[in-house]
Tab-separated table of C-alpha atoms in Angstrom:
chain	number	residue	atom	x	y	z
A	1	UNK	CA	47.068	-81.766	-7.402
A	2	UNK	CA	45.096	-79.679	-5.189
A	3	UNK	CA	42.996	-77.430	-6.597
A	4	UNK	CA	42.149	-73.978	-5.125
A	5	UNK	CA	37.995	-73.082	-4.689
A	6	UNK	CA	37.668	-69.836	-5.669
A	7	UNK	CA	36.922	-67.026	-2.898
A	8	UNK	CA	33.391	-66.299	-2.379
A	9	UNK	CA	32.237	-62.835	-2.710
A	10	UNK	CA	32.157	-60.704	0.040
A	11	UNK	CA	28.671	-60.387	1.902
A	12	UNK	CA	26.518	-57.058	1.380
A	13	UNK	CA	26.835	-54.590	4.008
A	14	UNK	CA	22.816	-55.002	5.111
A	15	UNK	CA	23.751	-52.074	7.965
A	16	UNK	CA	24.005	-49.255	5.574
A	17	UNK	CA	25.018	-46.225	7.513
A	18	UNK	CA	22.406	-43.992	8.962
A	19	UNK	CA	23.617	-41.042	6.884
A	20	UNK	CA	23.328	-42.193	3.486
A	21	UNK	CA	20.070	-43.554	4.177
A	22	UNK	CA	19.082	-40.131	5.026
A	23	UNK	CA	20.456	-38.113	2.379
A	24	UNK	CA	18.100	-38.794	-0.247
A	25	UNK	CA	15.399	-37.136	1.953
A	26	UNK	CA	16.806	-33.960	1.423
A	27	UNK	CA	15.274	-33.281	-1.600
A	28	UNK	CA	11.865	-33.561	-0.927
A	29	UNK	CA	12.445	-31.924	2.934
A	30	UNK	CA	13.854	-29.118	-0.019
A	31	UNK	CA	10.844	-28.887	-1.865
A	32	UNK	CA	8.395	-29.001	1.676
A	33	UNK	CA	10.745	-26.158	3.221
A	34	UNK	CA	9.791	-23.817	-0.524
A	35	UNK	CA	6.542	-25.024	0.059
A	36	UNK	CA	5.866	-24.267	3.556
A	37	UNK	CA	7.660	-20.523	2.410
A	38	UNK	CA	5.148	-20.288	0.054
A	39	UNK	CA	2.129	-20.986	1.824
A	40	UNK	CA	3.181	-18.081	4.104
A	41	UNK	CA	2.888	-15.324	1.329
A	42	UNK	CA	-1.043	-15.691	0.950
A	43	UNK	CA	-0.506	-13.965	4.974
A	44	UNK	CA	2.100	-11.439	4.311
A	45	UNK	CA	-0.587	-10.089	1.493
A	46	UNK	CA	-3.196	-10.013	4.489
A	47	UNK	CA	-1.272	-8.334	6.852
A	48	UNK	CA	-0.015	-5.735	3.996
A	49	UNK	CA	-3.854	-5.827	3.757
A	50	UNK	CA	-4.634	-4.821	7.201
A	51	UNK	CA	-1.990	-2.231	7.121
A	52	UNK	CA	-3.344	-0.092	4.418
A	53	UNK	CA	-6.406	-0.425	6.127
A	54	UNK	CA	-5.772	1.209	9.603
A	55	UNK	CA	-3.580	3.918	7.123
A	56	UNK	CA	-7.007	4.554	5.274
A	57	UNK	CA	-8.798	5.069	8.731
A	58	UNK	CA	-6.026	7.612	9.402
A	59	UNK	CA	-6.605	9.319	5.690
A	60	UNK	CA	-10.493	9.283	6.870
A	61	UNK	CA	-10.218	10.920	10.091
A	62	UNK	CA	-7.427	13.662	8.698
A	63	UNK	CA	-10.589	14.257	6.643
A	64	UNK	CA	-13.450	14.254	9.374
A	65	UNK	CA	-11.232	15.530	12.203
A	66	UNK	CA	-7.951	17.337	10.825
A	67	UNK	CA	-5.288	16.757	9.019
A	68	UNK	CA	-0.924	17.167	10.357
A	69	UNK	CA	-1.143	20.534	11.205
A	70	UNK	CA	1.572	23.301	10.333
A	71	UNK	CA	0.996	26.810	11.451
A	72	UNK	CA	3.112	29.334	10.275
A	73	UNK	CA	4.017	32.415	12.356
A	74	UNK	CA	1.805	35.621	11.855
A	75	UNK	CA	3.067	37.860	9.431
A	76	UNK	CA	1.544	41.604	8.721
A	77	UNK	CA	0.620	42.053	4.893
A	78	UNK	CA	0.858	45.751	3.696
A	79	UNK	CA	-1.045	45.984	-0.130
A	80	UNK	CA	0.509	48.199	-2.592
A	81	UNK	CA	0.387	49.108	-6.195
A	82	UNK	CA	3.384	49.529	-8.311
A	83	UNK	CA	4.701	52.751	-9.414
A	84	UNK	CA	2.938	52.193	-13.132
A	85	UNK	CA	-0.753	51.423	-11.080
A	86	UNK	CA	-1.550	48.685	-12.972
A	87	UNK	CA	-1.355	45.649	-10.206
A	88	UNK	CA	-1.792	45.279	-6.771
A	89	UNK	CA	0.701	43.298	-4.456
A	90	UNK	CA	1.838	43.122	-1.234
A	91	UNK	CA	4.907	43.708	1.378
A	92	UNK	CA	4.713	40.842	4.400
A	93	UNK	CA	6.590	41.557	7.335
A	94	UNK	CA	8.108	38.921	9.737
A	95	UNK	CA	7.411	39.433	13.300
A	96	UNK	CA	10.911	40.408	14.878
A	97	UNK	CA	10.330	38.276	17.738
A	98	UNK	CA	7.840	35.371	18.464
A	99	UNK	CA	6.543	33.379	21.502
A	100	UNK	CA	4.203	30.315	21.000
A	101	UNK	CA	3.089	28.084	23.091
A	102	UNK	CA	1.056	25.319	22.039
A	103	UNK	CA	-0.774	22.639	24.364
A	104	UNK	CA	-1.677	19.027	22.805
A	105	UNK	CA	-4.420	17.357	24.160
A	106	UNK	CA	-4.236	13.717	21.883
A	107	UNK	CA	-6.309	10.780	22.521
A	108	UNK	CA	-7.223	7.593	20.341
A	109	UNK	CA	-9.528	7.340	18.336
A	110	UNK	CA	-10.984	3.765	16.952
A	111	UNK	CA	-13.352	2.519	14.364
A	112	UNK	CA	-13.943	-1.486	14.322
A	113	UNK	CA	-10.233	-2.687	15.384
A	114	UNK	CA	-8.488	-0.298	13.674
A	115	UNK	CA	-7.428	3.406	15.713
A	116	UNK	CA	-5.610	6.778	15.146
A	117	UNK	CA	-4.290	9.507	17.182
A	118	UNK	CA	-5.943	12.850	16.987
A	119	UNK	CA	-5.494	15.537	18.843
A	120	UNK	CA	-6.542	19.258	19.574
A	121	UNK	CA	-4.126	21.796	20.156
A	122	UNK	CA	-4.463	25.333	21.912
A	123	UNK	CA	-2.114	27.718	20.431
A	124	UNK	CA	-1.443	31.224	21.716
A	125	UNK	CA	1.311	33.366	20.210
A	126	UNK	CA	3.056	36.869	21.568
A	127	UNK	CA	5.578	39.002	19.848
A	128	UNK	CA	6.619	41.993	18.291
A	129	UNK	CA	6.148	43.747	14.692
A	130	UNK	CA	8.861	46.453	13.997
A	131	UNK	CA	7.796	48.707	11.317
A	132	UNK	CA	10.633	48.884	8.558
A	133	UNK	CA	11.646	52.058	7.531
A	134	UNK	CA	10.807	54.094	3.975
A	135	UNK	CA	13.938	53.065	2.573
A	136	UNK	CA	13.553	49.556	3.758
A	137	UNK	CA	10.514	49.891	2.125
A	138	UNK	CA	11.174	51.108	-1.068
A	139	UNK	CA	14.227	48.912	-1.533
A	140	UNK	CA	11.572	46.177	-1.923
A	141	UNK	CA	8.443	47.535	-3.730
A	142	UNK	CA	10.595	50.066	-6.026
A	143	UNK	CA	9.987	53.649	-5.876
A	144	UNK	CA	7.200	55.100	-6.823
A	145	UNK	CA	4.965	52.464	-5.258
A	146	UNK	CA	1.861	53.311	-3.291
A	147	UNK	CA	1.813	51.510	0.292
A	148	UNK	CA	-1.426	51.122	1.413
A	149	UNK	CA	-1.039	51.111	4.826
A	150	UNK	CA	-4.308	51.251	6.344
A	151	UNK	CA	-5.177	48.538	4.526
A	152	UNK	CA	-2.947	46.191	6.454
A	153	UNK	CA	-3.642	42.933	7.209
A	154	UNK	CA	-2.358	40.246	10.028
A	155	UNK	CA	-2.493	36.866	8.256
A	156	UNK	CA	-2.421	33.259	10.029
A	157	UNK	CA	-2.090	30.035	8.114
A	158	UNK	CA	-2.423	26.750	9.290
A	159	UNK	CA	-3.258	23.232	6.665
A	160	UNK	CA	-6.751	23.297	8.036
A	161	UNK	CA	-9.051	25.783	10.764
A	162	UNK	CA	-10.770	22.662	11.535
A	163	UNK	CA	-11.484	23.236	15.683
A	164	UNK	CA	-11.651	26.816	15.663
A	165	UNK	CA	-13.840	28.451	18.160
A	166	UNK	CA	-15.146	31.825	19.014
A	167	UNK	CA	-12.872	32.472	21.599
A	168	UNK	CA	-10.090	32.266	19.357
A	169	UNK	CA	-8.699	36.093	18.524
A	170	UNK	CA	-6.144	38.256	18.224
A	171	UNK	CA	-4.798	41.760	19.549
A	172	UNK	CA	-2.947	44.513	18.289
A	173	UNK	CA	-1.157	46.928	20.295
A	174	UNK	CA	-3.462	46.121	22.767
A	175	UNK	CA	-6.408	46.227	21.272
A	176	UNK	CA	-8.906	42.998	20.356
A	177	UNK	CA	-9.282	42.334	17.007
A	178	UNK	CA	-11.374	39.187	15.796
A	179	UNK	CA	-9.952	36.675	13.057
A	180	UNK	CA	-11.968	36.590	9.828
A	181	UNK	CA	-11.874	34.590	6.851
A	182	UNK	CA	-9.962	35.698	4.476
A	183	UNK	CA	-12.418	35.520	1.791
A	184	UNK	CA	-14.156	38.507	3.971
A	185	UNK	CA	-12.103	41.159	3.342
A	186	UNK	CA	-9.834	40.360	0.279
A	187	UNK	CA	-11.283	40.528	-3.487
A	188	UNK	CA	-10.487	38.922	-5.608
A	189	UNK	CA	-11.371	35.783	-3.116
A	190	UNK	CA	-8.912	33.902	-5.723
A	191	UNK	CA	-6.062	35.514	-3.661
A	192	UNK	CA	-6.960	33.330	-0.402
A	193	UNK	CA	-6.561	29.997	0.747
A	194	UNK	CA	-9.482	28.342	2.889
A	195	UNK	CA	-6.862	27.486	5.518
A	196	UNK	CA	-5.865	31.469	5.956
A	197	UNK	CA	-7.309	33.344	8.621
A	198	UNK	CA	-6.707	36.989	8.231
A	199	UNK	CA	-7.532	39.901	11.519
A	200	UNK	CA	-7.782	43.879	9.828
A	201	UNK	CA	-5.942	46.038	12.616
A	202	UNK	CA	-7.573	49.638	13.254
A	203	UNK	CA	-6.567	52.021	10.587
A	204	UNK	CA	-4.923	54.262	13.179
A	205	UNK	CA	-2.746	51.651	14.512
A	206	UNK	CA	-0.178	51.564	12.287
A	207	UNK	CA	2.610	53.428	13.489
A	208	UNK	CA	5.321	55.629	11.527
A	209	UNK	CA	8.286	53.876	10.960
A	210	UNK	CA	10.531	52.128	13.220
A	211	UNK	CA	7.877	51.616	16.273
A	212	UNK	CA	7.757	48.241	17.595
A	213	UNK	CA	4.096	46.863	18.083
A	214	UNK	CA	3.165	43.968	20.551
A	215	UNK	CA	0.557	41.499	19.441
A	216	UNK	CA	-1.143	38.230	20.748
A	217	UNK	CA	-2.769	35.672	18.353
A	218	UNK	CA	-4.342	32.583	20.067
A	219	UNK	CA	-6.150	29.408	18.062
A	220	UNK	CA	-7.664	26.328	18.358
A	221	UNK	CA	-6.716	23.437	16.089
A	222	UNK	CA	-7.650	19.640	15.192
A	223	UNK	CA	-5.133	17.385	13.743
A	224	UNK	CA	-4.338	13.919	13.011
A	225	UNK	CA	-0.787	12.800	13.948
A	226	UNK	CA	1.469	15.469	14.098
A	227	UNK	CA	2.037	19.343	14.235
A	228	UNK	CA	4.680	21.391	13.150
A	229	UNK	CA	5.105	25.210	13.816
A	230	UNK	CA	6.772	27.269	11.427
A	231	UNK	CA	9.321	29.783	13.389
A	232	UNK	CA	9.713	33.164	11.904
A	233	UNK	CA	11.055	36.196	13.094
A	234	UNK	CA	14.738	37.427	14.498
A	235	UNK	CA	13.920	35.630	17.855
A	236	UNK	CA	11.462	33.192	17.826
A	237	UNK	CA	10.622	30.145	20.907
A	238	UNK	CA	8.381	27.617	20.536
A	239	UNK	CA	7.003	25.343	23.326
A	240	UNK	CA	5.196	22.159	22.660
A	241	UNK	CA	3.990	19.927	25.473
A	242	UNK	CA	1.174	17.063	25.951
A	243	UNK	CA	0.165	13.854	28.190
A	244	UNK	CA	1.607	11.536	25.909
A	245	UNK	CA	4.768	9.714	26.491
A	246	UNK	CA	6.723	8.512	22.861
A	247	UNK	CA	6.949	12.085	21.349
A	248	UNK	CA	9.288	12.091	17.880
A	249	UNK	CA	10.864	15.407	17.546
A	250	UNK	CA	10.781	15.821	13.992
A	251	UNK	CA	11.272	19.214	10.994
A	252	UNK	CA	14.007	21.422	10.225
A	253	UNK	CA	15.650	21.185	13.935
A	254	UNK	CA	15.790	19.396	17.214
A	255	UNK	CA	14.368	20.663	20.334
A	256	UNK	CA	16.817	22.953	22.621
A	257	UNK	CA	15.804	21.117	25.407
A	258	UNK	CA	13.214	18.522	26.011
A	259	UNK	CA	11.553	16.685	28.999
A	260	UNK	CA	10.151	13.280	28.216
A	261	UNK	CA	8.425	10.856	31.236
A	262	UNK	CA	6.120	7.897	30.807
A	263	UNK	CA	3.163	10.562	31.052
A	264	UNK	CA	4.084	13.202	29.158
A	265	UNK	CA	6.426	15.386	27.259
A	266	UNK	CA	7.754	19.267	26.732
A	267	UNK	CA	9.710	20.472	24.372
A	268	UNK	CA	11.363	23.844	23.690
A	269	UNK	CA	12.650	25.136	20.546
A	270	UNK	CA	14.692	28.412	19.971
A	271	UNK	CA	15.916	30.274	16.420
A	272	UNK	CA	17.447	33.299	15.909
A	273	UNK	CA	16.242	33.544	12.605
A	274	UNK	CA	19.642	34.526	10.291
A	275	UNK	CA	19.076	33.712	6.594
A	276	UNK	CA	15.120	34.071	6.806
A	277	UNK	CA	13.069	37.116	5.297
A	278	UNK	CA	12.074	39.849	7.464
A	279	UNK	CA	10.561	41.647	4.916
A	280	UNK	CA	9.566	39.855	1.227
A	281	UNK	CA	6.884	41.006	-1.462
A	282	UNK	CA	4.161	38.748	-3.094
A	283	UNK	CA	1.960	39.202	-5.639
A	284	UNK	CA	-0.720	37.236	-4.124
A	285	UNK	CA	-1.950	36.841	-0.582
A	286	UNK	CA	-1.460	33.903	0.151
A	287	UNK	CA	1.832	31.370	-0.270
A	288	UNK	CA	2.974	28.441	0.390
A	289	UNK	CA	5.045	28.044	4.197
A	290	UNK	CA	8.137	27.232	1.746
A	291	UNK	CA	8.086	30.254	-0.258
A	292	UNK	CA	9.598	32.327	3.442
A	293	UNK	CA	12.265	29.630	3.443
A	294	UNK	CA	11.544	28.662	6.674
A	295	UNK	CA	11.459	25.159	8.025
A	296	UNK	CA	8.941	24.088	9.990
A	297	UNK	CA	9.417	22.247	13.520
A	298	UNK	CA	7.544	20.234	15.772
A	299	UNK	CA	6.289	16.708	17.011
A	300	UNK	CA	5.215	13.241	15.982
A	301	UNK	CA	2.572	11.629	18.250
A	302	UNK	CA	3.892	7.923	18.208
A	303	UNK	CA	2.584	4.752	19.250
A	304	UNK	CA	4.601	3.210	22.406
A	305	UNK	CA	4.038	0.105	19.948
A	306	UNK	CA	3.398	0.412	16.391
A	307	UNK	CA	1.268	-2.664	15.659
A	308	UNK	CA	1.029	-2.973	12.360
A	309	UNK	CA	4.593	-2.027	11.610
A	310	UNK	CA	5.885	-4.339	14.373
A	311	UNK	CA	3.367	-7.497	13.013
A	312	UNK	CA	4.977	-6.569	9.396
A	313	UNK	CA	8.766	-6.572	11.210
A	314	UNK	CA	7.750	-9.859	13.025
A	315	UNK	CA	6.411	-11.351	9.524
A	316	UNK	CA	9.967	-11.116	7.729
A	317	UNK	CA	11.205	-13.536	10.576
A	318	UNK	CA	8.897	-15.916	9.245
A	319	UNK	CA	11.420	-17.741	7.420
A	320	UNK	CA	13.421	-18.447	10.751
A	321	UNK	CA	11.253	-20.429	12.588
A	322	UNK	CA	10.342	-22.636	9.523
A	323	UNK	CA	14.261	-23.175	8.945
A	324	UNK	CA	14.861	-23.911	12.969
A	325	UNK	CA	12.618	-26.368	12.972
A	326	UNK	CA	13.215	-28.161	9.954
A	327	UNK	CA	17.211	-28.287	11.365
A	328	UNK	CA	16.223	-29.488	14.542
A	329	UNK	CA	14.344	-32.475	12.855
A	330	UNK	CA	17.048	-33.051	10.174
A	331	UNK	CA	19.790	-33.103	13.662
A	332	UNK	CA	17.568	-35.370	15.278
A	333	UNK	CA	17.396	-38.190	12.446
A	334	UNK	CA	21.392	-37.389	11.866
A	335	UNK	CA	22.476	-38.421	15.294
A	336	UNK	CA	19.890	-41.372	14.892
A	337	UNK	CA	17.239	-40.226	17.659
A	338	UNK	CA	14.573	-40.683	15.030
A	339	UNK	CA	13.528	-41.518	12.028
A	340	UNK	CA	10.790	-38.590	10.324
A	341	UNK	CA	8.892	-38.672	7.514
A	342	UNK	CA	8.890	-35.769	4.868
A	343	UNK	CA	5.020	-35.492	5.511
A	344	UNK	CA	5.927	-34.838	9.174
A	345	UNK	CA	8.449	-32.138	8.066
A	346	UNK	CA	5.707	-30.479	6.085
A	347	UNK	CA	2.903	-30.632	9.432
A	348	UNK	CA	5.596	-29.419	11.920
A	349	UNK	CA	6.111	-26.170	8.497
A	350	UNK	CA	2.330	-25.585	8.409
A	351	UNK	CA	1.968	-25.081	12.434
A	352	UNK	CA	4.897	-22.942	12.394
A	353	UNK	CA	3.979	-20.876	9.429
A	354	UNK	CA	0.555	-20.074	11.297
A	355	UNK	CA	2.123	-17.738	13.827
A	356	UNK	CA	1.979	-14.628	11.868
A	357	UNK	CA	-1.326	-15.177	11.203
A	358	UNK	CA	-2.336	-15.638	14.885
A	359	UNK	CA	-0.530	-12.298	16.010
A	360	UNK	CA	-2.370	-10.390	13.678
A	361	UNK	CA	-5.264	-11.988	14.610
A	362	UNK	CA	-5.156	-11.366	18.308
A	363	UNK	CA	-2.997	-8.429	18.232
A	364	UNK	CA	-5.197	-5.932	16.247
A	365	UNK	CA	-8.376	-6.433	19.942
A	366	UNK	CA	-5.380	-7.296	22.302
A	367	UNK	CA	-2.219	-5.289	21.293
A	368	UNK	CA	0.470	-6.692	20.105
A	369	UNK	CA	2.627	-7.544	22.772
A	370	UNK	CA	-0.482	-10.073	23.794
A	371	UNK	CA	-0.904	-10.938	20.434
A	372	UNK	CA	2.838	-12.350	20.413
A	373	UNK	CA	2.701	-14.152	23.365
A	374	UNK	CA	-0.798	-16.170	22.190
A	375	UNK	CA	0.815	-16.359	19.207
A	376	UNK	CA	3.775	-17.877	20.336
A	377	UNK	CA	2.044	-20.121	22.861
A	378	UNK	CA	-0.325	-21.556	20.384
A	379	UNK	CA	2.295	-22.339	17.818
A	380	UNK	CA	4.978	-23.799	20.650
A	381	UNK	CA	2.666	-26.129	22.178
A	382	UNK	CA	1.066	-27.429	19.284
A	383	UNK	CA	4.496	-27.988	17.568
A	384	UNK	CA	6.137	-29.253	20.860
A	385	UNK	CA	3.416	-32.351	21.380
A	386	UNK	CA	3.636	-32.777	17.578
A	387	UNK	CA	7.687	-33.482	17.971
A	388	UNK	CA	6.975	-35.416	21.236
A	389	UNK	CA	4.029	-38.069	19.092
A	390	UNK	CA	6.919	-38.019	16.496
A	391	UNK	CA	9.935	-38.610	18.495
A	392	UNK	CA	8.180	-40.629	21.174
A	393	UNK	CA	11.217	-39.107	23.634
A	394	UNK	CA	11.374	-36.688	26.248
A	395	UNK	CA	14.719	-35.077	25.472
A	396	UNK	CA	14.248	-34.415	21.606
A	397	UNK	CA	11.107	-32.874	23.225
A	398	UNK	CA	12.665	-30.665	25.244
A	399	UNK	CA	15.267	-29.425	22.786
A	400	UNK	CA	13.042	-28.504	20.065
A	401	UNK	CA	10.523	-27.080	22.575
A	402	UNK	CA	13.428	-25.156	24.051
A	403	UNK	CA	14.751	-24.062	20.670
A	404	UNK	CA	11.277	-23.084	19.299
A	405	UNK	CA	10.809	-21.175	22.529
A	406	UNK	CA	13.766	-19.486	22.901
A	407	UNK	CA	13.571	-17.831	19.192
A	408	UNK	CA	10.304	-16.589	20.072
A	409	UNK	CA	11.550	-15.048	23.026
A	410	UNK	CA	14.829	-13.685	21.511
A	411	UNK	CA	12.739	-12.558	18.050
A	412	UNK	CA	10.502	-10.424	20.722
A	413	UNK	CA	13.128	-8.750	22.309
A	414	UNK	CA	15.141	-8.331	18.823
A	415	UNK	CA	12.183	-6.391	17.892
A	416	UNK	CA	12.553	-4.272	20.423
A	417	UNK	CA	15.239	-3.306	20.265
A	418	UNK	CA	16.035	-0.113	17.658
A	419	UNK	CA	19.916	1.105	17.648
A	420	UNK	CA	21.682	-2.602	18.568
A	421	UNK	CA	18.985	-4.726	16.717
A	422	UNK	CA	21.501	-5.424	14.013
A	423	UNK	CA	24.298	-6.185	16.174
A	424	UNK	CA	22.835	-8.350	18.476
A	425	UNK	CA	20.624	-10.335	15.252
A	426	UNK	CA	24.329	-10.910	13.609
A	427	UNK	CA	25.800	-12.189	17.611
A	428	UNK	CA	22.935	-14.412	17.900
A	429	UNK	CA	23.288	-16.507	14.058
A	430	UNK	CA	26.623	-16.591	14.583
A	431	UNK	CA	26.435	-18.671	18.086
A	432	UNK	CA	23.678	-20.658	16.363
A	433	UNK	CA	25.506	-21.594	13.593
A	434	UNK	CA	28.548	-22.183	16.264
A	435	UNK	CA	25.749	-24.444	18.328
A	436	UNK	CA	24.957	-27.166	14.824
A	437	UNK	CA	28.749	-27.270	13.976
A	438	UNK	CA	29.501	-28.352	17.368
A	439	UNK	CA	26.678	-30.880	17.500
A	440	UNK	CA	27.222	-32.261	13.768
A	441	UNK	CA	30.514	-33.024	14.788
A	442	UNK	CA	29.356	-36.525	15.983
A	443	UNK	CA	28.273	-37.110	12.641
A	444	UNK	CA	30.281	-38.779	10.234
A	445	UNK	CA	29.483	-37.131	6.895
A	446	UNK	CA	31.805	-39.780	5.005
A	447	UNK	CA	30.149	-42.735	5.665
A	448	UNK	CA	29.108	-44.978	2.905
A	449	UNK	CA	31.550	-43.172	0.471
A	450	UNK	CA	33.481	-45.099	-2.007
C-alpha cells in the first residue's frame, strides 16, 4: 500500500510588498508632521510680536507728529440766549458752497527697523456763507431769542492743530482775519475743544439777511496715515492730491474722478449736500463732526507692500510647504525610489518650517519682496541637498527641488494677487491633488491584503 507524505507547507513570502512595509511608518511621519506644525507656532507669536510693534511706532508718532486727520468744513457760530435769558447757545451755519483743496506732502518715517507714513498737508478752503433770514432764524432758536450777532464766530476743527504755522489765516469778505484758539475768546473755556480753531469776523461785517459772504480759510496740518475732509455745504468739492502712488479712497463716498500713476495721485470729490444741516443749534461750541450728520471723505496713504501684513499672510501658508514635502518623500518611498527614515522626515519639517522666520528676518532691513526670495533660497537649497544625501539620485532631486520651488514661486504671486487670489488658490490644489492621483496610480494599494 502506498502511503501518501503529507504536503509540506507553503514557503513564507520573504519579499513582502513594498507597501505594507511602509504603512506602519505613517504613524510616526503623523506625529513628526503635528510636531513640525507645532514648532512653527513659537514664530507665528514672534511675527504677531513684531506686528504690534511697528503698530505701536505708528501710535507713537500719531502722538509726536499727528494723528489721522479729519477737518470739518468751516461753519459760522452766531451765540444767542433764549427767550427766558437764562442760557446761552448757539445757531451754526453751513457754508452754502465750499472749495478745498488740500496738498499731501507724505514721506517715511523710521525708528530701528520699524517705519510709518506721516505726512503734512496744506489746506486752503473758499466758499460762500448766505445769511438765513429772520424767520429762518427764529424757526430754530424760538421766538423771543436774542441773536448776538456781532458776536459771531468762524469755527475750524480738525483731530489735532499739530503743524500749524503763522501763515495760516483766514478772510472774511475780504478782509484778513487771524485764527485764534478757541480758549481766547470763548468763556467758559469748558465750551472748546483743543483741536478748534476759532477767527472773530469784524463786528460790522455781518450783513442783514440774505447777503452772501465770500471767505478763504487756509491751514497747515500733520498727520499720521490718513486724512479725511468733512464736506458741508449745498455745493461742496474737495481735491486731494500727493507724490505717492497706492492711494485708498476711503469715508462716506468714492472720488468723482481720480488720477492714479506710479508717482502720484489726485482725487476729486463733489456733494451737493441734500439731507445735511444748513442751519442747526447747539448748546455748546463745540461738537463732534457726527453730530452735522455729515460723513467725512478722503484718503489712505498705503504701503505698495504691506510687510507685516504680507509676512503674517505668507505665515498661514506655513502648513503647505511642510505637507508638500512630507508627500513628496512619502511618493518617493511608495514607488520604491527610496527608503527614508522618520528622523529624516522630521529634518527635511524643521528646514522647511524655518522660512517664515527668515522672511521676517530679512524682510523687516530689506523689504519684503527680498526677504521672500532669501527666504525661499535659503530654505530650497538647504532642503534640496538634504533630499539629494537622502535619495542619493538626481531625479528625486530634481522633483522635490522643483516642487519646493515652484510653491514658493506660486505662494509669491498668490499673495499678490487681491480680487482672483481665491480662485486661482482653489485651481492650483485642485491640479495638485489631480498631479498625486495620477502618480499613485502605479501603486498598488492592495498588496499584502488577505
Amino acid at each position: 500500500m502506498r502511503l501518501s507524505m503529507p504536503s509540506e507547507p507553503p514557503m513564507p513570502n520573504c519579499a513582502a510588498p513594498p507597501l505594507r512595509r511602509r504603512l506602519p511608518k505613517l504613524g510616526p511621519i503623523a506625529l513628526i508632521l503635528l510636531a513640525t506644525l507645532a514648532a512653527g507656532w513659537p514664530i507665528a507669536a514672534l511675527i504677531g510680536e513684531r506686528e504690534t510693534r511697528q503698530a505701536g511706532l505708528r501710535a507713537d508718532f500719531m502722538k509726536s507728529w499727528g494723528p489721522d486727520q479729519t477737518v470739518q468744513a468751516p461753519v459760522l457760530v452766531v451765540p444767542y440766549v433764549d427767550a427766558g435769558g437764562l442760557s446761552r447757545h448757539y445757531l451754526k451755519i453751513a457754508p452754502e458752497s465750499l472749495s478745498t483743496t488740500v496738498g499731501l506732502v507724505p514721506e517715511r518715517r523710521t525708528r530701528g527697523l520699524f517705519s510709518a507714513t506721516v505726512y503734512t498737508a496744506s489746506v486752503g478752503m473758499a466758499g460762500i456763507f448766505s445769511i438765513p433770514s429772520q424767520s429762518n432764524v427764529e424757526e430754530r432758536v424760538g421766538r423771543g431769542a436774542t441773536i448776538l450777532w456781532k458776536e459771531s464766530l468762524l469755527s475750524l476743527e480738525a483731530s489735532a492743530l499739530t503743524g500749524m504755522t503763522t501763515g495760516d489765516h483766514a478772510a472774511w469778505d475780504g478782509a484778513a482775519i487771524p485764527w485764534r484758539n478757541c480758549g481766547e475768546l470763548i468763556d467758559p473755556i469748558e465750551e472748546c475743544r483743543d483741536s478748534l480753531l476759532v477767527a472773530r469776523p469784524p463786528a460790522a461785517a455781518i450783513p442783514a439777511a440774505g447777503r452772501r459772504i465770500p471767505f478763504q480759510a487756509t491751514m497747515t496740518l500733520r498727520g499720521t496715515g490718513a486724512f479725511r475732509h468733512v464736506l458741508m455745504g449745498r455745493q461742496a468739492e474737495l481735491v486731494i492730491a500727493a507724490p505717492w502712488p497706492t492711494p485708498g479712497f476711503a469715508g462716506g463716498a468714492l472720488p468723482s474722478d481720480s488720477t492714479v500713476t506710479d508717482a502720484a495721485f489726485e482725487a476729486r470729490w463733489r456733494s451737493v449736500g441734500y439731507g445735511q444741516p444748513s442751519l442747526w443749534t447747539a448748546s455748546r461750541l463745540s461738537e463732534t463732526l457726527t453730530e452735522a450728520r455729515a460723513a467725512p471723505v478722503g484718503v489712505d496713504l498705503l504701503e505698495a507692500v504691506p510687510t507685516y501684513r504680507m509676512i503674517h499672510r505668507t505665515s498661514k501658508y506655513g502648513i503647505l510647504f511642510v505637507v508638500l514635502s512630507f508627500t513628496v518623500y512619502g511618493l518617493m518611498e511608495l514607488l520604491s525610489v527610496a527608503r527614508i527614515h522618520a528622523v529624516q522626515y522630521g529634518l527635511l519639517g524643521a528646514s522647511v518650517t524655518l522660512f517664515p522666520l527668515l522672511l521676517v528676518s530679512f524682510a523687516e532691513p530689506l523689504g519684503y519682496a527680498a526677504g521672500y526670495g532669501i527666504g525661499a533660497a535659503f530654505v530650497l537649497t538647504q532642503a534640496s541637498l538634504y533630499t539629494a544625501a537622502v535619495t542619493r539620485r538626481m531625479v528625486p532631486t530634481a522633483i522635490f527641488a522643483t516642487a519646493l520651488g515652484g510653491l514658493f514661486g506660486f505662494l509669491y504671486v498668490l499673495l499678490s494677487l487681491e480680487t482672483y487670489s481665491l480662485l486661482v488658490g482653489s485651481v492650483a490644489l485642485f491640479l495638485v491633488l489631480s498631479a498625486v492621483m495620477a502618480v499613485t496610480q502605479r501603486v498598488d494599494w492592495r498588496a499584502g491584503e488577505g
